[in-house]
């Protein structure tokens, strides 16, 4: 429910956006120039600027002395704070943690990764992530003092919107958590909502860096990254699938990521192709992931006389056109295509993006998917649905965690969001 306070906060954010976007496009400006450019009243403008200064988003500088001033007082200019605005994206996947760091201009300035032993628990994942961040910061001279926020990509059902727990920035630093009131609406500044099972992990990261933390499923984040920096930039309606050891996905509709009512939106890998099939770790049977996931592909190759050590070896063998491996991949791609055809029928995207290790196989993977979509997804409707390989590679989810902060986190200062062209 919207209250007068919510409305005032929204209005304030609109005013902040106007000020920050003027500074972003024009550089340093005096308060008088800002008043003129934003159309805000002098009183409002002064209040917004001092609040932004308090939060470290903007700084004051003196105008060059060459600039003539009628009454002898040097003009004070306001500009974006160049030392603010580092964003950290962490992807805590199966067996590996990856990170990406973006500066205030939204350029990714560092990426890195570290392996995790099998069966690593959430807290150990958090510790490994913290170690990696500290190492990268020391090696590449990244000043973590300018860190604004952390985006976290996690495996499985992640629902940012179910108010399981709210962490506040300073509260998180002391380990204090408060249950969110369902009536409280939007999280306030410095708040992130996470399901309880991820709480220790998120708390650890928030405590370490003392900034707000936003979380989402890492396949959805990869979709968001492709829409922000990758192949899906021109479209607003997109189906993304990540085909790797597991099978995950993310859907964009009208430019927004679909999370669903329970945080399970995009779970393509758990669409059942056979209700009587083998049990899946999700509790279902005959899931797509069980038929085409990395381990299943390796088993199928071994059964056809081509034992392979891992997914990378499988991709190499397929690139070398080993017939049995190509057959296994093509059959699996046809299964994936069947599921995607259903998704495409229901969502009507402009683009289907295939990421993950298997996407490197190009037409061997993409053609069976194209065939399935053109044959099964409203074949008589004249629609142009492109099926293409993802752009961003292994860092997509870590970059997507940054994109999450840029797009979705309401408390992020507007100067950190991408400019709207
Ligand atoms: Zn399943």
Tab-separated table of C-alpha atoms and ligand atoms in Angstrom:
chain	number	residue	atom	x	y	z
A	1	UNK	CA	0.000	0.000	0.000
A	2	UNK	CA	1.300	3.462	-0.883
A	3	UNK	CA	1.478	6.004	1.909
A	4	UNK	CA	2.111	9.763	1.735
A	5	UNK	CA	5.654	9.053	2.981
A	6	UNK	CA	6.249	6.618	0.089
A	7	UNK	CA	5.016	9.238	-2.348
A	8	UNK	CA	7.343	11.852	-0.883
A	9	UNK	CA	10.288	9.458	-1.056
A	10	UNK	CA	9.515	8.679	-4.670
A	11	UNK	CA	9.288	12.371	-5.478
A	12	UNK	CA	12.608	12.960	-3.763
A	13	UNK	CA	14.187	10.200	-5.834
A	14	UNK	CA	12.851	11.795	-9.015
A	15	UNK	CA	14.453	15.082	-7.957
A	16	UNK	CA	17.745	13.349	-7.129
A	17	UNK	CA	17.694	11.645	-10.512
A	18	UNK	CA	17.211	15.008	-12.213
A	19	UNK	CA	20.165	16.556	-10.358
A	20	UNK	CA	22.467	13.568	-10.903
A	21	UNK	CA	21.590	13.191	-14.548
A	22	UNK	CA	22.307	16.915	-15.128
A	23	UNK	CA	25.726	16.465	-13.480
A	24	UNK	CA	26.372	13.301	-15.452
A	25	UNK	CA	25.759	15.002	-18.775
A	26	UNK	CA	27.236	18.445	-18.018
A	27	UNK	CA	30.021	17.767	-15.512
A	28	UNK	CA	30.426	20.297	-12.690
A	29	UNK	CA	27.650	22.899	-12.330
A	30	UNK	CA	26.872	25.689	-9.899
A	31	UNK	CA	23.689	25.466	-7.837
A	32	UNK	CA	22.218	28.255	-9.949
A	33	UNK	CA	22.925	26.309	-13.129
A	34	UNK	CA	21.472	23.177	-11.563
A	35	UNK	CA	18.301	25.063	-10.596
A	36	UNK	CA	17.958	26.233	-14.178
A	37	UNK	CA	18.619	22.808	-15.731
A	38	UNK	CA	16.415	20.757	-13.442
A	39	UNK	CA	13.550	23.218	-13.080
A	40	UNK	CA	13.525	22.555	-9.316
A	41	UNK	CA	12.896	25.379	-6.874
A	42	UNK	CA	15.988	26.865	-5.245
A	43	UNK	CA	14.992	25.489	-1.817
A	44	UNK	CA	14.375	21.966	-3.112
A	45	UNK	CA	17.583	21.976	-5.132
A	46	UNK	CA	19.670	23.094	-2.137
A	47	UNK	CA	18.128	20.379	0.067
A	48	UNK	CA	18.685	17.653	-2.542
A	49	UNK	CA	22.312	18.705	-3.120
A	50	UNK	CA	23.189	18.767	0.580
A	51	UNK	CA	21.627	15.341	1.053
A	52	UNK	CA	23.610	13.951	-1.912
A	53	UNK	CA	26.776	15.495	-0.455
A	54	UNK	CA	26.133	13.904	2.910
A	55	UNK	CA	25.812	10.528	1.198
A	56	UNK	CA	29.057	11.087	-0.729
A	57	UNK	CA	27.439	10.917	-4.161
A	58	UNK	CA	28.452	14.486	-5.091
A	59	UNK	CA	31.245	16.830	-4.002
A	60	UNK	CA	31.815	20.590	-4.035
A	61	UNK	CA	34.666	22.197	-5.945
A	62	UNK	CA	35.597	25.813	-6.561
A	63	UNK	CA	35.266	27.211	-10.065
A	64	UNK	CA	38.473	28.089	-11.895
A	65	UNK	CA	39.541	31.632	-10.912
A	66	UNK	CA	39.487	32.672	-14.581
A	67	UNK	CA	35.719	32.637	-14.480
A	68	UNK	CA	34.586	36.204	-13.901
A	69	UNK	CA	32.150	36.720	-11.034
A	70	UNK	CA	30.307	39.997	-10.603
A	71	UNK	CA	30.316	40.183	-6.817
A	72	UNK	CA	33.797	38.876	-6.126
A	73	UNK	CA	32.718	35.586	-4.551
A	74	UNK	CA	34.118	32.469	-6.269
A	75	UNK	CA	31.416	30.154	-7.591
A	76	UNK	CA	31.142	26.795	-5.879
A	77	UNK	CA	30.489	23.986	-8.285
A	78	UNK	CA	28.848	20.645	-7.614
A	79	UNK	CA	30.058	17.498	-9.385
A	80	UNK	CA	29.719	13.708	-9.147
A	81	UNK	CA	32.141	12.206	-6.662
A	82	UNK	CA	34.742	10.325	-8.739
A	83	UNK	CA	35.824	8.295	-5.699
A	84	UNK	CA	32.333	6.892	-5.154
A	85	UNK	CA	30.447	4.259	-6.940
A	86	UNK	CA	32.313	0.945	-7.081
A	87	UNK	CA	29.909	-1.940	-7.505
A	88	UNK	CA	30.841	-5.552	-6.773
A	89	UNK	CA	29.147	-8.549	-8.368
A	90	UNK	CA	29.684	-12.028	-6.916
A	91	UNK	CA	28.535	-15.272	-8.497
A	92	UNK	CA	28.541	-18.116	-5.986
A	93	UNK	CA	28.000	-21.074	-8.266
A	94	UNK	CA	28.602	-24.798	-8.019
A	95	UNK	CA	32.317	-25.330	-7.467
A	96	UNK	CA	33.413	-21.777	-8.242
A	97	UNK	CA	33.133	-18.186	-7.074
A	98	UNK	CA	33.476	-15.417	-9.653
A	99	UNK	CA	33.619	-11.696	-9.181
A	100	UNK	CA	33.274	-8.574	-11.295
A	101	UNK	CA	33.924	-4.982	-10.219
A	102	UNK	CA	32.422	-1.981	-12.037
A	103	UNK	CA	33.352	1.676	-11.589
A	104	UNK	CA	31.061	4.703	-11.417
A	105	UNK	CA	30.983	4.821	-15.226
A	106	UNK	CA	29.624	1.229	-15.263
A	107	UNK	CA	32.783	-0.142	-16.823
A	108	UNK	CA	33.797	-3.571	-15.577
A	109	UNK	CA	37.321	-2.927	-14.256
A	110	UNK	CA	38.179	-6.354	-12.834
A	111	UNK	CA	37.020	-9.959	-13.066
A	112	UNK	CA	38.430	-12.994	-11.283
A	113	UNK	CA	37.468	-16.461	-10.095
A	114	UNK	CA	38.483	-19.149	-7.623
A	115	UNK	CA	37.591	-22.836	-7.422
A	116	UNK	CA	35.644	-24.261	-4.470
A	117	UNK	CA	35.905	-27.857	-3.256
A	118	UNK	CA	32.862	-30.053	-3.842
A	119	UNK	CA	30.223	-29.756	-1.137
A	120	UNK	CA	31.319	-26.291	0.045
A	121	UNK	CA	28.620	-24.856	2.325
A	122	UNK	CA	27.160	-21.339	2.084
A	123	UNK	CA	29.357	-19.860	4.823
A	124	UNK	CA	32.552	-21.286	3.327
A	125	UNK	CA	31.405	-19.899	-0.037
A	126	UNK	CA	31.084	-16.482	1.571
A	127	UNK	CA	34.573	-16.780	3.107
A	128	UNK	CA	36.058	-17.799	-0.236
A	129	UNK	CA	34.329	-14.873	-1.929
A	130	UNK	CA	35.630	-12.422	0.682
A	131	UNK	CA	39.193	-13.768	0.271
A	132	UNK	CA	38.971	-13.435	-3.510
A	133	UNK	CA	37.693	-9.851	-3.278
A	134	UNK	CA	40.485	-8.868	-0.881
A	135	UNK	CA	43.128	-10.513	-3.112
A	136	UNK	CA	41.876	-8.821	-6.274
A	137	UNK	CA	41.609	-5.452	-4.499
A	138	UNK	CA	45.209	-5.714	-3.262
A	139	UNK	CA	46.647	-6.974	-6.569
A	140	UNK	CA	44.883	-4.508	-8.846
A	141	UNK	CA	44.699	-1.488	-6.576
A	142	UNK	CA	40.906	-1.477	-6.298
A	143	UNK	CA	39.953	0.784	-3.356
A	144	UNK	CA	37.166	-0.986	-1.512
A	145	UNK	CA	36.450	2.201	0.462
A	146	UNK	CA	34.512	3.407	-2.588
A	147	UNK	CA	32.321	0.292	-2.626
A	148	UNK	CA	28.620	1.243	-2.852
A	149	UNK	CA	26.869	-2.103	-2.948
A	150	UNK	CA	27.283	-5.826	-3.574
A	151	UNK	CA	25.142	-7.957	-5.861
A	152	UNK	CA	25.110	-11.681	-5.118
A	153	UNK	CA	24.213	-14.433	-7.566
A	154	UNK	CA	23.128	-17.676	-5.889
A	155	UNK	CA	22.082	-21.116	-7.079
A	156	UNK	CA	18.465	-22.212	-6.820
A	157	UNK	CA	15.255	-20.480	-5.883
A	158	UNK	CA	16.056	-16.951	-4.743
A	159	UNK	CA	13.257	-14.546	-4.073
A	160	UNK	CA	14.220	-10.990	-3.450
A	161	UNK	CA	10.630	-9.993	-2.963
A	162	UNK	CA	9.391	-12.398	-0.322
A	163	UNK	CA	10.137	-10.444	2.852
A	164	UNK	CA	11.945	-13.272	4.650
A	165	UNK	CA	14.519	-11.057	6.349
A	166	UNK	CA	15.619	-7.476	5.941
A	167	UNK	CA	19.240	-6.612	6.558
A	168	UNK	CA	20.037	-2.987	7.125
A	169	UNK	CA	23.515	-1.717	6.268
A	170	UNK	CA	24.716	-0.700	9.764
A	171	UNK	CA	22.588	-3.418	11.396
A	172	UNK	CA	24.097	-6.046	9.160
A	173	UNK	CA	27.546	-4.971	10.294
A	174	UNK	CA	26.644	-5.944	13.848
A	175	UNK	CA	24.794	-9.066	12.776
A	176	UNK	CA	21.446	-7.641	13.812
A	177	UNK	CA	18.517	-8.578	11.616
A	178	UNK	CA	14.931	-7.528	11.756
A	179	UNK	CA	11.971	-9.349	10.246
A	180	UNK	CA	10.470	-7.230	7.499
A	181	UNK	CA	6.926	-6.146	7.964
A	182	UNK	CA	4.874	-7.281	4.960
A	183	UNK	CA	3.198	-3.868	5.054
A	184	UNK	CA	6.481	-1.997	4.874
A	185	UNK	CA	6.515	-1.988	1.067
A	186	UNK	CA	9.787	-1.195	-0.656
A	187	UNK	CA	13.003	-1.903	1.251
A	188	UNK	CA	14.599	1.267	2.564
A	189	UNK	CA	18.120	2.396	1.736
A	190	UNK	CA	20.651	-0.302	2.534
A	191	UNK	CA	18.108	-3.083	2.635
A	192	UNK	CA	18.177	-6.425	0.873
A	193	UNK	CA	15.660	-9.216	1.290
A	194	UNK	CA	16.844	-12.788	1.239
A	195	UNK	CA	15.428	-16.219	2.024
A	196	UNK	CA	16.485	-17.555	5.423
A	197	UNK	CA	18.760	-20.328	4.107
A	198	UNK	CA	21.062	-17.773	2.523
A	199	UNK	CA	21.050	-15.479	5.535
A	200	UNK	CA	24.435	-16.496	7.035
A	201	UNK	CA	26.112	-16.073	3.656
A	202	UNK	CA	24.563	-12.677	2.953
A	203	UNK	CA	25.220	-11.498	6.518
A	204	UNK	CA	28.875	-12.445	6.207
A	205	UNK	CA	29.280	-10.468	2.977
A	206	UNK	CA	27.343	-7.472	4.346
A	207	UNK	CA	29.411	-7.551	7.540
A	208	UNK	CA	32.693	-7.737	5.650
A	209	UNK	CA	32.027	-4.806	3.332
A	210	UNK	CA	29.517	-2.781	5.355
A	211	UNK	CA	27.343	-2.007	2.329
A	212	UNK	CA	23.950	-3.115	1.118
A	213	UNK	CA	23.639	-6.492	-0.549
A	214	UNK	CA	21.117	-7.513	-3.230
A	215	UNK	CA	20.599	-11.145	-4.221
A	216	UNK	CA	19.136	-13.104	-7.105
A	217	UNK	CA	19.386	-16.445	-8.887
A	218	UNK	CA	22.587	-16.548	-10.916
A	219	UNK	CA	21.075	-17.779	-14.190
A	220	UNK	CA	18.564	-14.914	-14.061
A	221	UNK	CA	21.467	-12.557	-13.420
A	222	UNK	CA	23.251	-13.886	-16.517
A	223	UNK	CA	20.085	-13.046	-18.482
A	224	UNK	CA	20.087	-9.543	-17.017
A	225	UNK	CA	23.765	-9.108	-17.931
A	226	UNK	CA	23.085	-10.129	-21.542
A	227	UNK	CA	20.277	-7.556	-21.630
A	228	UNK	CA	22.506	-4.846	-20.129
A	229	UNK	CA	25.861	-5.394	-21.828
A	230	UNK	CA	25.467	-8.358	-24.155
A	231	UNK	CA	23.638	-9.719	-27.165
A	232	UNK	CA	20.139	-8.924	-25.822
A	233	UNK	CA	20.706	-5.170	-25.487
A	234	UNK	CA	18.395	-4.202	-28.336
A	235	UNK	CA	15.385	-6.238	-27.138
A	236	UNK	CA	12.951	-6.028	-24.237
A	237	UNK	CA	11.507	-9.539	-24.488
A	238	UNK	CA	14.015	-12.337	-24.196
A	239	UNK	CA	14.342	-15.970	-23.140
A	240	UNK	CA	17.776	-16.901	-21.834
A	241	UNK	CA	18.941	-20.434	-21.112
A	242	UNK	CA	22.234	-21.414	-19.541
A	243	UNK	CA	23.310	-24.882	-20.570
A	244	UNK	CA	26.158	-26.127	-18.425
A	245	UNK	CA	26.533	-28.698	-15.621
A	246	UNK	CA	23.000	-27.617	-14.702
A	247	UNK	CA	20.333	-25.983	-16.833
A	248	UNK	CA	18.972	-22.595	-15.744
A	249	UNK	CA	17.209	-19.699	-17.344
A	250	UNK	CA	15.960	-16.161	-17.102
A	251	UNK	CA	13.117	-14.374	-18.894
A	252	UNK	CA	12.808	-10.694	-19.649
A	253	UNK	CA	9.376	-9.344	-20.431
A	254	UNK	CA	8.937	-5.683	-21.329
A	255	UNK	CA	12.509	-5.087	-20.148
A	256	UNK	CA	11.892	-6.559	-16.683
A	257	UNK	CA	13.297	-9.763	-15.254
A	258	UNK	CA	10.532	-12.239	-14.376
A	259	UNK	CA	11.138	-13.640	-10.890
A	260	UNK	CA	7.707	-15.121	-10.323
A	261	UNK	CA	5.674	-15.217	-7.132
A	262	UNK	CA	8.145	-17.540	-5.345
A	263	UNK	CA	11.495	-16.656	-6.885
A	264	UNK	CA	11.483	-19.658	-9.206
A	265	UNK	CA	10.840	-17.788	-12.477
A	266	UNK	CA	13.025	-19.059	-15.327
A	267	UNK	CA	13.723	-22.547	-13.946
A	268	UNK	CA	13.771	-24.121	-17.414
A	269	UNK	CA	15.906	-27.036	-16.241
A	270	UNK	CA	13.098	-28.368	-14.095
A	271	UNK	CA	10.432	-28.599	-16.745
A	272	UNK	CA	9.515	-32.276	-16.824
A	273	UNK	CA	9.743	-34.119	-20.123
A	274	UNK	CA	8.652	-37.401	-18.568
A	275	UNK	CA	6.530	-37.564	-15.389
A	276	UNK	CA	7.565	-41.224	-14.987
A	277	UNK	CA	11.237	-40.460	-15.566
A	278	UNK	CA	14.144	-40.594	-13.106
A	279	UNK	CA	13.843	-38.492	-9.917
A	280	UNK	CA	15.462	-35.045	-9.867
A	281	UNK	CA	17.064	-33.168	-6.955
A	282	UNK	CA	14.202	-30.647	-7.200
A	283	UNK	CA	11.753	-33.361	-6.131
A	284	UNK	CA	10.267	-33.788	-9.597
A	285	UNK	CA	10.767	-36.520	-12.187
A	286	UNK	CA	12.114	-36.567	-15.708
A	287	UNK	CA	13.386	-32.974	-15.568
A	288	UNK	CA	15.169	-31.447	-18.546
A	289	UNK	CA	18.305	-30.955	-16.409
A	290	UNK	CA	18.448	-34.712	-15.710
A	291	UNK	CA	18.317	-35.386	-19.461
A	292	UNK	CA	20.740	-32.790	-20.798
A	293	UNK	CA	22.810	-31.564	-17.806
A	294	UNK	CA	26.596	-31.904	-18.047
A	295	UNK	CA	26.938	-35.181	-16.159
A	296	UNK	CA	24.179	-36.817	-18.178
A	297	UNK	CA	25.925	-35.825	-21.424
A	298	UNK	CA	29.226	-37.284	-20.189
A	299	UNK	CA	27.455	-40.533	-19.223
A	300	UNK	CA	25.793	-40.709	-22.649
A	301	UNK	CA	29.126	-40.210	-24.425
A	302	UNK	CA	30.766	-42.914	-22.266
A	303	UNK	CA	27.894	-45.289	-23.089
A	304	UNK	CA	28.681	-44.718	-26.782
A	305	UNK	CA	32.341	-45.561	-26.280
A	306	UNK	CA	33.740	-42.023	-25.774
A	307	UNK	CA	34.672	-41.516	-22.105
A	308	UNK	CA	35.419	-37.839	-21.381
A	309	UNK	CA	36.817	-36.238	-18.205
A	310	UNK	CA	34.588	-33.185	-18.017
A	311	UNK	CA	32.384	-30.726	-19.876
A	312	UNK	CA	35.332	-28.840	-21.400
A	313	UNK	CA	36.617	-32.110	-22.887
A	314	UNK	CA	33.141	-32.805	-24.242
A	315	UNK	CA	32.958	-29.375	-25.901
A	316	UNK	CA	36.414	-29.919	-27.454
A	317	UNK	CA	35.434	-33.371	-28.735
A	318	UNK	CA	32.259	-31.938	-30.275
A	319	UNK	CA	34.286	-29.148	-31.894
A	320	UNK	CA	36.559	-31.863	-33.298
A	321	UNK	CA	33.416	-33.453	-34.770
A	322	UNK	CA	33.683	-36.761	-32.902
A	323	UNK	CA	30.492	-38.382	-34.301
A	324	UNK	CA	29.189	-39.994	-31.092
A	325	UNK	CA	29.678	-36.775	-29.113
A	326	UNK	CA	28.007	-34.653	-31.791
A	327	UNK	CA	25.041	-37.051	-31.794
A	328	UNK	CA	24.669	-36.855	-28.013
A	329	UNK	CA	24.777	-33.054	-28.084
A	330	UNK	CA	22.353	-32.745	-31.020
A	331	UNK	CA	19.807	-35.055	-29.340
A	332	UNK	CA	20.086	-33.112	-26.096
A	333	UNK	CA	19.714	-29.804	-27.977
A	334	UNK	CA	16.502	-31.151	-29.525
A	335	UNK	CA	15.173	-31.862	-26.006
A	336	UNK	CA	16.123	-28.359	-24.952
A	337	UNK	CA	14.402	-27.053	-28.082
A	338	UNK	CA	11.152	-28.823	-27.149
A	339	UNK	CA	11.102	-27.063	-23.796
A	340	UNK	CA	12.115	-23.716	-25.284
A	341	UNK	CA	9.384	-24.013	-27.938
A	342	UNK	CA	6.842	-24.165	-25.115
A	343	UNK	CA	8.400	-21.173	-23.389
A	344	UNK	CA	8.476	-19.202	-26.639
A	345	UNK	CA	4.809	-20.004	-27.339
A	346	UNK	CA	3.854	-18.604	-23.953
A	347	UNK	CA	6.176	-15.602	-23.656
A	348	UNK	CA	6.544	-14.478	-27.288
A	349	UNK	CA	10.133	-13.180	-27.034
A	350	UNK	CA	12.077	-11.457	-29.801
A	351	UNK	CA	15.229	-13.350	-28.929
A	352	UNK	CA	16.301	-16.683	-27.440
A	353	UNK	CA	19.824	-16.536	-26.022
A	354	UNK	CA	21.808	-19.690	-25.271
A	355	UNK	CA	24.661	-19.356	-22.754
A	356	UNK	CA	26.816	-21.731	-20.741
A	357	UNK	CA	29.659	-23.966	-21.957
A	358	UNK	CA	27.491	-25.813	-24.492
A	359	UNK	CA	26.632	-22.565	-26.323
A	360	UNK	CA	30.218	-22.491	-27.631
A	361	UNK	CA	29.178	-25.291	-30.029
A	362	UNK	CA	27.230	-22.802	-32.171
A	363	UNK	CA	25.003	-24.308	-34.846
A	364	UNK	CA	25.322	-27.864	-33.466
A	365	UNK	CA	23.325	-26.596	-30.470
A	366	UNK	CA	21.415	-23.675	-31.986
A	367	UNK	CA	20.020	-25.404	-35.100
A	368	UNK	CA	18.006	-28.103	-33.265
A	369	UNK	CA	16.622	-25.347	-31.012
A	370	UNK	CA	15.692	-23.204	-34.035
A	371	UNK	CA	14.026	-26.215	-35.683
A	372	UNK	CA	12.015	-26.996	-32.550
A	373	UNK	CA	10.855	-23.409	-32.175
A	374	UNK	CA	9.911	-22.920	-35.811
A	375	UNK	CA	8.109	-26.274	-35.863
A	376	UNK	CA	6.293	-26.107	-32.524
A	377	UNK	CA	5.931	-22.508	-31.340
A	378	UNK	CA	2.961	-21.103	-33.278
A	379	UNK	CA	4.442	-22.187	-36.628
A	380	UNK	CA	1.778	-20.336	-38.626
A	381	UNK	CA	2.295	-16.944	-36.995
A	382	UNK	CA	4.600	-14.715	-38.935
A	383	UNK	CA	7.127	-13.979	-36.173
A	384	UNK	CA	10.814	-13.310	-36.172
A	385	UNK	CA	12.366	-15.117	-33.211
A	386	UNK	CA	16.108	-15.119	-33.328
A	387	UNK	CA	18.083	-17.859	-31.556
A	388	UNK	CA	21.619	-16.828	-30.767
A	389	UNK	CA	24.691	-17.514	-28.666
A	390	UNK	CA	25.295	-15.461	-25.502
A	391	UNK	CA	28.002	-12.801	-25.558
A	392	UNK	CA	29.419	-12.560	-22.086
A	393	UNK	CA	30.935	-15.948	-21.279
A	394	UNK	CA	31.750	-17.207	-17.807
A	395	UNK	CA	31.519	-13.833	-16.067
A	396	UNK	CA	27.914	-13.222	-17.119
A	397	UNK	CA	26.378	-13.923	-13.696
A	398	UNK	CA	28.883	-11.785	-11.772
A	399	UNK	CA	28.262	-8.962	-14.243
A	400	UNK	CA	24.538	-9.564	-13.888
A	401	UNK	CA	24.866	-9.080	-10.135
A	402	UNK	CA	26.178	-5.591	-10.941
A	403	UNK	CA	23.371	-5.061	-13.457
A	404	UNK	CA	20.926	-5.988	-10.679
A	405	UNK	CA	22.291	-3.121	-8.585
A	406	UNK	CA	22.078	-0.740	-11.537
A	407	UNK	CA	18.549	-1.661	-12.582
A	408	UNK	CA	16.651	-2.935	-9.650
A	409	UNK	CA	17.992	-1.672	-6.370
A	410	UNK	CA	15.801	1.313	-5.568
A	411	UNK	CA	18.274	2.893	-3.180
A	412	UNK	CA	21.164	3.058	-5.667
A	413	UNK	CA	21.966	6.690	-6.472
A	414	UNK	CA	20.816	7.573	-9.946
A	415	UNK	CA	24.308	8.519	-11.108
A	416	UNK	CA	25.206	4.835	-10.855
A	417	UNK	CA	22.420	3.732	-13.141
A	418	UNK	CA	22.949	3.533	-16.882
A	419	UNK	CA	21.883	6.746	-18.629
A	420	UNK	CA	18.660	6.340	-20.577
A	421	UNK	CA	19.438	7.222	-24.199
B	1	LIG	ZN1	14.100	-31.032	-11.392
